[in-house]
Coordinates of C-alpha atoms and ligand atoms in Angstrom, one line a residue:
X26 CA 0.0 0.0 0.0
X27 CA 1.3 3.5 -0.9
X28 CA 1.7 5.9 2.1
X29 CA 1.2 9.6 1.5
X30 CA 4.4 10.7 3.2
X31 CA 8.0 11.5 2.0
X32 CA 10.3 8.5 2.3
X33 CA 12.5 10.7 4.5
X34 CA 9.8 11.1 7.0
X35 CA 8.4 7.6 6.8
X36 CA 9.0 6.9 10.4
X37 CA 6.3 9.5 11.4
X38 CA 3.2 11.1 10.0
X39 CA 3.3 13.2 6.9
X40 CA 3.6 16.5 8.8
X41 CA 5.5 15.8 12.0
X42 CA 4.2 17.9 14.8
X43 CA 7.7 18.0 16.4
X44 CA 11.1 16.4 16.2
X45 CA 11.7 17.0 19.9
X46 CA 12.3 20.7 20.2
X47 CA 10.0 22.7 22.5
X48 CA 7.5 25.5 21.7
X49 CA 8.4 29.1 22.5
X50 CA 6.6 29.8 25.8
X51 CA 8.3 33.1 26.9
X52 CA 9.8 36.3 25.6
X53 CA 13.5 36.0 24.7
X54 CA 16.5 38.2 23.8
X55 CA 18.9 37.1 21.1
X56 CA 21.4 38.4 18.6
X57 CA 19.8 36.7 15.6
X58 CA 16.2 35.3 15.2
X59 CA 15.8 32.9 12.3
X60 CA 12.3 32.2 11.0
X61 CA 12.1 28.7 9.5
X62 CA 13.6 25.3 10.4
X63 CA 14.5 24.0 7.0
X64 CA 17.9 23.9 5.4
X65 CA 18.1 27.7 4.9
X66 CA 17.2 28.5 8.5
X67 CA 19.2 25.8 10.2
X68 CA 22.3 26.5 8.2
X69 CA 22.0 30.3 8.8
X70 CA 21.5 29.7 12.5
X71 CA 24.5 27.3 12.7
X72 CA 26.8 29.8 10.9
X73 CA 25.7 32.7 13.0
X74 CA 26.2 30.6 16.2
X75 CA 29.7 29.8 14.9
X76 CA 30.3 33.5 14.7
X77 CA 29.5 33.8 18.4
X78 CA 25.9 35.0 18.1
X79 CA 23.0 34.0 20.4
X80 CA 20.6 32.5 17.9
X81 CA 16.9 31.6 18.2
X82 CA 15.2 29.4 15.4
X83 CA 11.4 29.7 15.2
X84 CA 9.8 27.0 13.2
X85 CA 6.0 27.0 12.4
X86 CA 5.8 23.1 12.5
X87 CA 8.6 20.7 12.9
X88 CA 12.3 21.0 12.0
X89 CA 12.7 19.5 8.5
X90 CA 9.0 19.0 8.3
X91 CA 8.5 21.6 5.5
X92 CA 9.9 21.7 2.0
X93 CA 13.3 20.5 3.1
X94 CA 11.9 17.2 4.2
X95 CA 9.9 16.9 1.0
X96 CA 12.8 17.2 -1.5
X97 CA 14.8 14.7 -3.6
X98 CA 17.9 16.1 -1.8
X99 CA 20.1 16.5 -4.8
X100 CA 23.0 18.9 -4.4
X101 CA 24.2 19.8 -7.8
X102 CA 25.6 22.8 -9.7
X103 CA 24.1 21.6 -13.0
X104 CA 20.4 22.0 -11.9
X105 CA 18.5 20.9 -15.0
X106 CA 18.6 23.9 -17.5
X107 CA 19.1 26.6 -14.8
X108 CA 22.5 27.6 -16.0
X109 CA 21.3 28.4 -19.5
X110 CA 18.4 30.4 -18.0
X111 CA 20.6 32.4 -15.8
X112 CA 23.0 33.0 -18.6
X113 CA 20.2 34.4 -20.8
X114 CA 18.9 36.7 -18.0
X115 CA 22.1 37.7 -16.2
X116 CA 25.1 37.0 -18.5
X117 CA 28.2 34.9 -18.2
X118 CA 29.7 36.4 -15.1
X119 CA 26.7 35.8 -13.0
X120 CA 26.3 32.2 -14.4
X121 CA 29.9 31.5 -13.5
X122 CA 29.5 32.9 -10.0
X123 CA 26.3 30.8 -9.5
X124 CA 28.0 27.6 -10.6
X125 CA 31.0 28.3 -8.4
X126 CA 29.0 29.1 -5.3
X127 CA 26.9 26.0 -5.8
X128 CA 30.1 23.9 -5.8
X129 CA 31.3 25.7 -2.7
X130 CA 28.0 24.9 -1.0
X131 CA 28.4 21.2 -1.8
X132 CA 31.9 21.2 -0.5
X133 CA 30.8 22.9 2.8
X134 CA 28.0 20.4 3.3
X135 CA 30.4 17.5 2.7
X136 CA 32.9 19.0 5.2
X137 CA 30.1 19.4 7.7
X138 CA 29.0 15.8 7.2
X139 CA 32.5 14.5 7.7
X140 CA 33.6 16.7 10.6
X141 CA 30.4 16.2 12.5
X142 CA 30.1 12.5 11.5
X143 CA 26.6 13.0 10.2
X144 CA 25.0 9.7 9.2
X145 CA 22.9 10.9 6.2
X146 CA 23.9 8.6 3.3
X147 CA 26.0 11.3 1.7
X148 CA 27.1 10.2 -1.7
X149 CA 28.9 11.8 -4.6
X150 CA 27.3 11.0 -8.0
X151 CA 27.2 12.4 -11.4
X152 CA 24.2 14.6 -12.3
X153 CA 22.6 14.4 -15.8
X154 CA 20.2 16.6 -17.7
X155 CA 18.8 14.6 -20.6
X156 CA 16.6 15.3 -23.6
X157 CA 13.7 12.8 -23.6
X158 CA 12.7 14.0 -27.1
X159 CA 14.2 15.9 -30.1
X160 CA 12.5 19.0 -28.8
X161 CA 14.7 19.0 -25.7
X162 CA 18.0 18.6 -27.4
X163 CA 18.5 22.3 -27.9
X164 CA 18.0 23.0 -24.2
X165 CA 20.5 20.3 -23.3
X166 CA 23.1 21.9 -25.7
X167 CA 22.5 25.4 -24.4
X168 CA 22.9 24.0 -20.8
X169 CA 26.2 22.4 -21.8
X170 CA 27.4 25.6 -23.4
X171 CA 26.4 27.7 -20.3
X172 CA 28.0 25.2 -17.9
X173 CA 31.3 25.2 -19.9
X174 CA 31.3 29.0 -20.0
X175 CA 30.8 28.9 -16.3
X176 CA 33.9 26.8 -15.9
X177 CA 32.2 23.4 -15.1
X178 CA 33.7 20.3 -16.6
X179 CA 30.6 18.8 -18.3
X180 CA 30.4 16.1 -20.9
X181 CA 27.9 16.4 -23.7
X182 CA 26.6 12.9 -24.4
X183 CA 24.6 12.0 -27.6
X184 CA 22.7 9.0 -28.8
X185 CA 25.9 7.1 -29.5
X186 CA 27.4 7.6 -26.0
X187 CA 25.9 5.5 -23.2
X188 CA 24.0 7.5 -20.6
X189 CA 23.7 5.9 -17.1
X190 CA 19.9 5.5 -17.4
X191 CA 17.8 2.5 -18.3
X192 CA 16.1 4.2 -21.3
X193 CA 17.2 5.9 -24.5
X194 CA 17.7 9.6 -24.5
X195 CA 18.3 12.0 -27.5
X196 CA 21.2 13.9 -25.8
X197 CA 22.4 14.5 -22.3
X198 CA 24.9 16.7 -20.4
X199 CA 26.7 15.2 -17.4
X200 CA 28.5 16.8 -14.5
X201 CA 30.5 14.5 -12.3
X202 CA 31.1 14.8 -8.5
X203 CA 27.7 16.1 -7.4
X204 CA 25.9 14.8 -4.3
X205 CA 22.8 13.3 -2.8
X206 CA 21.9 12.5 0.7
X207 CA 19.1 11.9 3.3
X208 CA 17.8 15.4 4.0
X209 CA 16.0 14.8 7.2
X210 CA 18.9 13.0 8.9
X211 CA 21.2 15.8 7.7
X212 CA 18.9 18.6 9.0
X213 CA 18.2 16.9 12.3
X214 CA 21.9 16.7 12.8
X215 CA 22.3 20.4 12.0
X216 CA 19.4 21.3 14.4
X217 CA 21.1 19.3 17.2
X218 CA 24.2 21.5 16.9
X219 CA 22.3 24.7 17.6
X220 CA 21.0 24.6 21.2
X221 CA 23.5 25.6 23.9
X222 CA 25.5 28.8 24.5
X223 CA 22.3 30.8 24.7
X224 CA 21.0 29.4 21.3
X225 CA 17.7 27.7 20.9
X226 CA 15.4 25.9 18.4
X227 CA 11.7 26.2 18.9
X228 CA 9.0 24.2 17.0
X229 CA 5.3 24.8 16.8
X230 CA 6.2 28.5 17.0
X231 CA 4.7 30.3 14.0
X232 CA 5.9 33.9 13.5
X233 CA 3.0 36.1 12.6
X234 CA 4.6 39.6 13.0
X235 CA 8.0 41.1 12.5
X236 CA 9.1 44.5 13.5
X237 CA 12.4 45.8 12.1
X238 CA 14.7 48.4 13.6
X239 CA 17.2 48.4 16.5
X240 CA 16.3 46.0 17.8
X241 CA 14.0 43.9 15.7
X242 CA 11.2 41.7 17.1
X243 CA 9.6 38.5 15.9
X244 CA 6.2 37.6 17.5
X245 CA 4.6 34.1 17.4
X246 CA 1.0 33.2 17.0
X247 CA 0.6 32.8 20.7
X248 CA 2.1 36.2 21.5
X249 CA 5.6 35.5 22.6
X250 CA 8.4 37.8 21.2
X251 CA 12.0 37.3 20.4
X252 CA 13.9 40.6 20.4
X253 CA 17.0 40.4 18.3
X254 CA 19.6 42.5 16.5
X255 CA 18.7 40.8 13.2
X256 CA 15.8 38.7 11.9
X257 CA 16.3 36.3 9.0
X258 CA 13.3 35.1 7.1
X259 CA 14.1 31.6 5.9
X260 CA 10.7 30.5 4.8
X261 CA 10.4 28.7 1.5
X262 CA 8.3 31.6 0.2
X263 CA 9.2 35.0 1.8
X264 CA 6.8 35.5 4.7
X265 CA 6.5 39.3 4.8
X266 CA 5.0 41.5 2.1
X267 CA 7.3 44.5 2.6
X268 CA 9.9 43.2 0.1
X269 CA 7.2 42.7 -2.5
X270 CA 8.6 39.2 -3.2
X271 CA 5.1 38.0 -4.0
X272 CA 5.1 40.2 -7.1
X273 CA 8.3 38.5 -8.5
X274 CA 8.1 34.9 -7.1
X275 CA 5.9 32.1 -8.3
X276 CA 4.9 29.3 -6.0
X277 CA 5.3 25.9 -7.8
X278 CA 4.1 22.5 -6.8
X279 CA 5.7 19.3 -7.8
X280 CA 5.1 15.6 -7.0
X281 CA 7.3 12.6 -6.1
X282 CA 7.0 8.9 -5.7
X283 CA 9.5 6.4 -4.1
X284 CA 9.6 3.0 -5.8
X285 CA 11.2 0.1 -4.1
X286 CA 13.0 -2.2 -6.5
X287 CA 12.9 -5.9 -6.8
X288 CA 16.0 -7.9 -5.9
X289 CA 18.4 -7.6 -8.8
X290 CA 16.6 -4.5 -10.1
X291 CA 19.2 -2.0 -11.4
X292 CA 19.6 1.4 -9.8
X293 CA 20.3 4.4 -12.1
X294 CA 24.0 5.2 -12.1
X295 CA 23.4 8.9 -11.6
X296 CA 21.0 11.5 -10.6
X297 CA 19.1 12.8 -13.6
X298 CA 16.4 15.2 -14.8
X299 CA 14.7 15.8 -18.1
X300 CA 15.3 19.1 -19.8
X301 CA 11.7 19.7 -20.8
X302 CA 8.1 18.9 -19.9
X303 CA 6.8 16.8 -18.5
X304 CA 9.8 16.9 -16.1
X305 CA 11.1 13.7 -14.7
X306 CA 13.6 14.0 -11.9
X307 CA 15.3 10.7 -10.9
X308 CA 17.6 9.7 -8.1
X309 CA 18.7 6.4 -6.6
X310 CA 18.6 5.7 -2.8
X311 CA 19.8 2.8 -0.7
X312 CA 18.2 2.8 2.7
X313 CA 19.7 1.7 6.0
X314 CA 18.3 -1.9 5.5
X315 CA 19.9 -2.2 2.1
X316 CA 16.6 -1.8 0.2
X317 CA 17.1 -0.1 -3.1
X318 CA 14.8 2.7 -4.2
X319 CA 14.3 5.0 -7.2
X320 CA 12.7 8.4 -6.5
X321 CA 10.9 9.9 -9.4
X322 CA 9.6 13.5 -9.3
X323 CA 8.0 16.0 -11.7
X324 CA 4.5 17.1 -12.9
X325 CA 5.2 20.6 -11.6
X326 CA 2.6 23.4 -12.0
X327 CA 1.8 26.8 -10.5
X328 CA 0.2 26.4 -7.0
X329 CA -3.5 26.8 -7.1
X330 CA -3.8 26.0 -10.8
X331 CA -6.7 23.5 -11.2
X332 CA -4.2 20.9 -12.1
X333 CA -3.5 19.3 -8.8
X334 CA -4.9 15.8 -8.9
X335 CA -4.0 12.3 -8.0
X336 CA -3.4 11.7 -11.8
X337 CA 0.0 13.5 -11.2
X338 CA 1.1 10.7 -9.0
X339 CA -0.2 8.0 -11.4
X340 CA 1.9 9.5 -14.2
X341 CA 5.0 9.3 -12.1
X342 CA 4.2 5.7 -11.0
X343 CA 3.8 4.7 -14.6
X344 CA 7.1 6.2 -15.5
X345 CA 8.8 4.4 -12.6
X346 CA 7.3 1.0 -13.5
X347 CA 8.1 1.5 -17.2
X348 CA 11.8 2.1 -16.7
X349 CA 12.7 0.3 -13.5
X350 CA 12.1 -3.1 -12.0
X351 CA 9.6 -1.9 -9.4
X352 CA 8.4 -4.1 -6.6
X353 CA 6.2 -1.5 -5.0
X354 CA 5.4 2.2 -5.0
X355 CA 5.7 2.7 -1.2
X356 CA 5.5 6.4 -0.8
X357 CA 4.2 9.4 -2.6
X358 CA 4.2 13.1 -1.7
X359 CA 4.2 16.6 -3.1
X360 CA 6.0 19.7 -2.3
X361 CA 6.1 23.4 -3.0
X362 CA 8.9 25.9 -3.9
X363 CA 9.2 29.6 -4.3
X364 CA 10.5 30.3 -7.8
X365 CA 11.9 33.8 -8.4
X366 CA 11.0 34.9 -12.0
X367 CA 14.5 36.0 -12.7
X368 CA 15.9 32.5 -11.7
X369 CA 18.2 33.6 -8.9
X370 CA 17.5 33.0 -5.2
X371 CA 17.2 35.8 -2.6
X372 CA 19.9 36.2 0.0
X373 CA 20.5 39.5 1.8
X374 CA 18.6 42.6 3.1
X375 CA 14.8 42.2 3.0
X376 CA 14.2 45.4 1.2
X377 CA 16.4 48.5 0.2
X378 CA 15.9 50.3 3.5
X379 CA 15.9 47.2 5.7
X380 CA 17.1 47.6 9.2
X381 CA 18.2 44.3 10.6
X382 CA 15.8 42.3 8.4
X383 CA 17.2 39.7 6.0
X384 CA 15.9 37.0 3.7
X385 CA 17.2 33.6 2.5
X386 CA 14.5 32.1 0.3
X387 CA 13.3 31.6 -3.3
X388 CA 15.3 28.4 -4.0
X389 CA 13.3 27.2 -7.0
X390 CA 13.6 23.4 -6.3
X391 CA 17.4 23.6 -5.7
X392 CA 17.2 24.4 -2.0
X393 CA 19.9 22.1 -0.8
X394 CA 22.6 24.2 -2.5
X395 CA 20.8 27.5 -2.6
X396 CA 19.7 27.4 1.0
X397 CA 23.3 26.7 2.0
X398 CA 24.7 29.4 -0.2
X399 CA 22.1 32.0 1.1
X400 CA 23.0 31.1 4.7
X401 CA 26.6 31.9 4.1
X402 CA 25.8 35.2 2.4
X403 CA 23.4 36.3 5.2
X404 CA 25.7 35.2 8.0
X405 CA 28.5 37.1 6.4
X406 CA 26.4 40.3 6.1
X407 CA 25.2 40.0 9.7
X408 CA 28.8 39.5 10.9
X409 CA 29.9 42.5 8.8
X410 CA 32.2 40.5 6.5
X411 CA 32.6 41.0 2.8
X412 CA 30.8 38.4 0.8
X413 CA 31.5 37.9 -2.8
X414 CA 28.0 36.7 -3.7
X415 CA 25.9 39.5 -2.1
X416 CA 25.5 41.3 -5.3
X417 CA 24.6 38.2 -7.3
X418 CA 21.8 37.2 -4.8
X419 CA 20.8 40.7 -3.8
X420 CA 17.0 40.3 -3.1
X421 CA 16.5 43.9 -4.3
X422 CA 18.1 43.5 -7.7
X423 CA 16.3 44.7 -10.8
X424 CA 16.4 42.2 -13.7
X425 CA 15.3 44.1 -16.8
X426 CA 15.4 41.0 -19.0
X427 CA 12.8 39.3 -16.7
X428 CA 10.2 42.0 -17.4
X429 CA 8.1 39.8 -19.7
X430 CA 8.0 37.1 -17.1
X431 CA 7.0 39.6 -14.4
X432 CA 4.3 41.0 -16.7
X433 CA 2.9 37.6 -17.4
X434 CA 2.8 36.7 -13.7
X435 CA 1.0 40.0 -12.8
X436 CA -1.5 39.3 -15.5
X437 CA -2.1 35.8 -14.2
X438 CA -2.6 37.2 -10.6
X439 CA -5.0 39.9 -11.9
X440 CA -7.0 37.3 -13.8
X441 CA -7.4 35.2 -10.6
X442 CA -8.1 38.2 -8.4
X443 CA -11.1 39.3 -10.6
X444 CA -12.0 36.3 -12.7
X445 CA -12.3 33.8 -9.9
X446 CA -14.9 36.0 -8.2
X447 CA -17.1 35.8 -11.3
X448 CA -17.0 32.0 -11.6
X449 CA -20.2 30.3 -10.6
X450 CA -20.5 28.0 -7.6
X451 CA -20.1 24.3 -8.2
X452 CA -22.9 23.2 -5.9
X453 CA -26.0 24.8 -4.4
X454 CA -25.9 22.8 -1.2
X455 CA -23.3 21.1 1.0
X456 CA -25.4 17.9 0.5
X457 CA -23.9 17.8 -3.0
X458 CA -20.3 17.4 -1.8
X459 CA -19.2 13.8 -2.2
X460 CA -17.1 12.0 0.4
X461 CA -13.4 12.8 0.1
X462 CA -14.0 15.7 -2.2
X463 CA -14.7 19.5 -2.0
X464 CA -16.9 21.9 -3.8
X465 CA -17.4 25.6 -4.0
X466 CA -21.0 26.0 -2.6
X467 CA -23.3 28.9 -3.1
X468 CA -24.0 30.7 0.2
X469 CA -26.5 33.6 -0.3
X470 CA -24.8 36.0 -2.7
X471 CA -21.4 34.5 -1.9
X472 CA -19.5 31.2 -2.1
X473 CA -18.0 28.9 0.6
X474 CA -15.4 26.1 0.2
X475 CA -16.8 22.9 1.6
X476 CA -14.9 19.6 2.0
X477 CA -16.5 16.3 3.1
X478 CA -13.9 14.1 4.8
X479 CA -13.7 10.3 4.6
X480 CA -15.9 10.1 7.8
X481 CA -18.6 12.2 6.2
X482 CA -17.9 15.3 8.3
X483 CA -18.2 18.7 6.6
X484 CA -15.5 21.4 6.8
X485 CA -16.5 24.8 5.5
X486 CA -14.3 27.9 5.0
X487 CA -14.2 31.2 3.3
X488 CA -12.4 30.9 0.0
X489 CA -10.8 34.4 0.5
X490 CA -7.0 34.0 1.0
X491 CA -5.9 36.0 4.0
X492 CA -2.8 37.2 2.2
X493 CA -4.2 39.6 -0.5
X494 CA -7.7 38.3 -1.0
X495 CA -7.5 36.0 -4.1
X496 CA -9.9 33.0 -3.9
X497 CA -8.4 29.7 -3.0
X498 CA -8.9 26.5 -5.2
X499 CA -9.2 23.0 -3.9
X500 CA -6.2 20.8 -4.3
X501 CA -7.5 17.3 -4.8
X502 CA -4.1 15.6 -4.5
X503 CA -3.3 17.1 -1.1
X504 CA -6.8 17.9 0.2
X505 CA -6.0 21.6 0.8
X506 CA -7.2 25.0 -0.3
X507 CA -4.4 26.5 -2.4
X508 CA -4.1 30.1 -3.5
X509 CA -3.3 30.6 -7.2
X510 CA -1.9 34.1 -6.7
X511 CA 1.2 33.6 -4.5
X512 CA 0.9 30.0 -3.2
X513 CA -0.5 30.2 0.3
X514 CA -2.1 26.9 1.3
X515 CA -4.6 26.0 4.0
X516 CA -6.0 22.7 5.4
X517 CA -9.7 21.9 5.1
X518 CA -10.4 23.8 8.4
X519 CA -8.5 26.9 7.1
X520 CA -5.2 26.5 9.1
X521 CA -2.2 27.8 7.3
X522 CA 0.0 25.1 5.7
X523 CA 2.2 27.5 3.7
X524 CA 2.7 31.2 3.4
X525 CA 3.0 34.0 2.5
X526 CA -0.4 34.1 4.4
X527 CA 0.0 33.9 8.2
X528 CA -3.7 34.0 9.2
X529 CA -6.1 31.1 8.8
X530 CA -9.1 31.1 6.4
X531 CA -12.3 32.1 8.2
X532 CA -14.4 29.1 9.2
X533 CA -18.0 29.1 7.9
X534 CA -21.1 27.1 8.5
X535 CA -21.7 24.6 5.7
X536 CA -24.5 26.1 3.4
X537 CA -27.6 24.0 3.2
Ligands
LIG628 S1 -1.1 34.0 -1.4 FE1 -1.3 36.1 -2.0 S2 -3.4 36.4 -2.2 FE2 -3.2 34.3 -1.6

């Protein structure tokens, strides 16, 4: 039977409530408050602690229980076709810096794993971007060109050269010496290094308000405040509106399955990802019992688009069974990433006049390296050190060449903001909502989102997203209300699953 949980979190429920750290129950003083307990937040906190700072990490749910626990955990400088995209938007120098800092992040992670003896199945492997069809060959070639111009020693493989995958490809570019690992074991080890010397990690402590200045404050949903010289926002999608990140960042969902192989079934010899759509991201994994797995990801789409369905998982399962000797699809899960429209992550001051407020976010599916890179940049800035990558990742950069993407994104948001309000209700009564499904139900002159759970109970909420007021859409695959404008997500009772929203959807009575 397939469990709906990442393989990395298989020992617990899909969304762990806690990995053992307490909730914040008092006001505290610190030098640095870090919001978010994923790879960005924990790495930032650890580096600041190593600089002698008193650090407090505030995590909404459980450490490694968000996007960082739902990843494939590939650490690669190749990153599908990202280098070609960065080259076209930012030029050769920026592409070379991005590639270089990605390699530096991998080296730092490996040193940390070795020096701290972290048991996280760290493994160096080649990474491959392949063309599944003739249409994708050009993207592979442009990626190889960009990688070479950036100083990476890549090989361009064509149909005559064997690619370490069990299916034919039209072309591929390979970069040796990249890495993969078990993200939750790695992050739990990082988190364990933080407490002590006046440093703390708190779980179930959602920050709902940040004041910047000297000092800054971060206040949690139950009213406790951390007062600190600096606050770093390390949420997957930047939490606060004052940097206007929502206007230049898309929220993108993607899906994964973990397939256990039969005895004798061959593992792929590299990590791999297709250059085009539909994306297929592949990595091997051997667990602590010697079981061999292939993880297959893909089927990405903008959050809140009416495209989230269980058919996404079925497509990935079909691909896994077609190309690998699969005994069982044991796990499936989905995840969400903040994707800056100009293809570079954000690491640095939150806005041009920021006073003590920083961001490390927008990692666009490559958070293992980008979160680590951003942590180094922000820790350097807080410590007053020169950092060679601050300009590259400046959250307040203006990328003129990304103007068409920005215009398209604003048009899409505007269409949802107005158009969704005009759409008719899907049902006139909650009685019409089938078990396990949800409908937009007419309620007087308005509409209410109604879900009927597997036990037949009704859950009704206002559809109005508490971020900027777009109407949420039902996500059938995850049973959540997702906002198509900037990616906030809410459970069937309206509780926030993902920001930028921080307040829950209003609960309503189910219309009859
Ligand atoms: S996430 Fe911005 S309006 Fe919903």
